[in-house]
């Protein structure tokens, strides 16, 4: 899990579930190596459902320790096209006993634009089931603003490429933040690595951020310790 932080208070506001493969011979294998293979073979569907189950398990454990930590899980392109996807996810979350509001589903902008009409139906069903929706890598998928106003979205995640360039030019990040707030969305910045970036994002009224400045991906037990430690 990589923690998300509220920029103003520097407190943990949630976490994103990230997948890594600890191979017995090759060691730690990065997702860019094995995710495409999972997508091609269709194994991404059972693996993604396992991730949701595990995330719900950890959310429940954190809740037992006294911490409400929302977790975001990425939906793959193949998974997003499944018939009755919302029913499958709803059943997984319900069986865990976790409040659906603590589960946020991240969908990339490019996925949404492959079939916007289908995407709207799926997202509305997931929202009706109580879960939150975030658009991942926003700004890279060339989405139509006409569709953006119709998607039932809770948050936009600014792609790390814009965050890396914002010290030189803040225009794109400022525009995304202002547009998101006008539409009533929360804004989360990805790939924050320097204090200068964090300060600029806070001045632009970006609410949350994640990146190596705050914390690297970590095991579930460490998330609990971060919450207990208080502000960073």
PDB file of C-alpha atoms in Angstrom, residues 2 7 10 160-161 163-167 189-199 201 209-216 232:
ATOM      1  CA  UNK A   2       1.185   3.510  -0.764  1.00  0.00           C
ATOM      2  CA  UNK A   7      -1.564  18.122   2.142  1.00  0.00           C
ATOM      3  CA  UNK A  10       0.100  16.000   6.524  1.00  0.00           C
ATOM      4  CA  UNK A 160       2.734  12.178 -12.154  1.00  0.00           C
ATOM      5  CA  UNK A 161       4.100  13.617 -15.408  1.00  0.00           C
ATOM      6  CA  UNK A 163       3.449  16.924 -11.109  1.00  0.00           C
ATOM      7  CA  UNK A 164       7.072  16.482 -12.206  1.00  0.00           C
ATOM      8  CA  UNK A 165       6.827  19.462 -14.568  1.00  0.00           C
ATOM      9  CA  UNK A 166       4.840  21.785 -12.306  1.00  0.00           C
ATOM     10  CA  UNK A 167       7.866  23.509 -10.734  1.00  0.00           C
ATOM     11  CA  UNK A 189      -1.637  14.334  -6.997  1.00  0.00           C
ATOM     12  CA  UNK A 190       0.530  11.324  -7.828  1.00  0.00           C
ATOM     13  CA  UNK A 191       4.314  11.056  -7.824  1.00  0.00           C
ATOM     14  CA  UNK A 192       5.076  13.849  -5.356  1.00  0.00           C
ATOM     15  CA  UNK A 193       8.796  13.594  -4.641  1.00  0.00           C
ATOM     16  CA  UNK A 194       9.904  17.000  -3.366  1.00  0.00           C
ATOM     17  CA  UNK A 195       8.806  19.467  -0.718  1.00  0.00           C
ATOM     18  CA  UNK A 196       8.622  22.156  -3.402  1.00  0.00           C
ATOM     19  CA  UNK A 197       6.055  20.130  -5.333  1.00  0.00           C
ATOM     20  CA  UNK A 198       4.002  19.514  -2.180  1.00  0.00           C
ATOM     21  CA  UNK A 199       4.053  23.210  -1.275  1.00  0.00           C
ATOM     22  CA  UNK A 201       0.154  21.707  -4.785  1.00  0.00           C
ATOM     23  CA  UNK A 209      -1.052  13.637  -2.557  1.00  0.00           C
ATOM     24  CA  UNK A 210       0.971  10.469  -2.667  1.00  0.00           C
ATOM     25  CA  UNK A 211       4.588   9.853  -3.564  1.00  0.00           C
ATOM     26  CA  UNK A 212       8.042   9.109  -2.217  1.00  0.00           C
ATOM     27  CA  UNK A 213       8.198  12.443  -0.380  1.00  0.00           C
ATOM     28  CA  UNK A 214       5.628  11.040   2.036  1.00  0.00           C
ATOM     29  CA  UNK A 215       6.118   7.278   1.896  1.00  0.00           C
ATOM     30  CA  UNK A 216       7.072   4.402  -0.356  1.00  0.00           C
ATOM     31  CA  UNK A 232       4.195  13.692   9.143  1.00  0.00           C
TER      32      UNK A 232
END
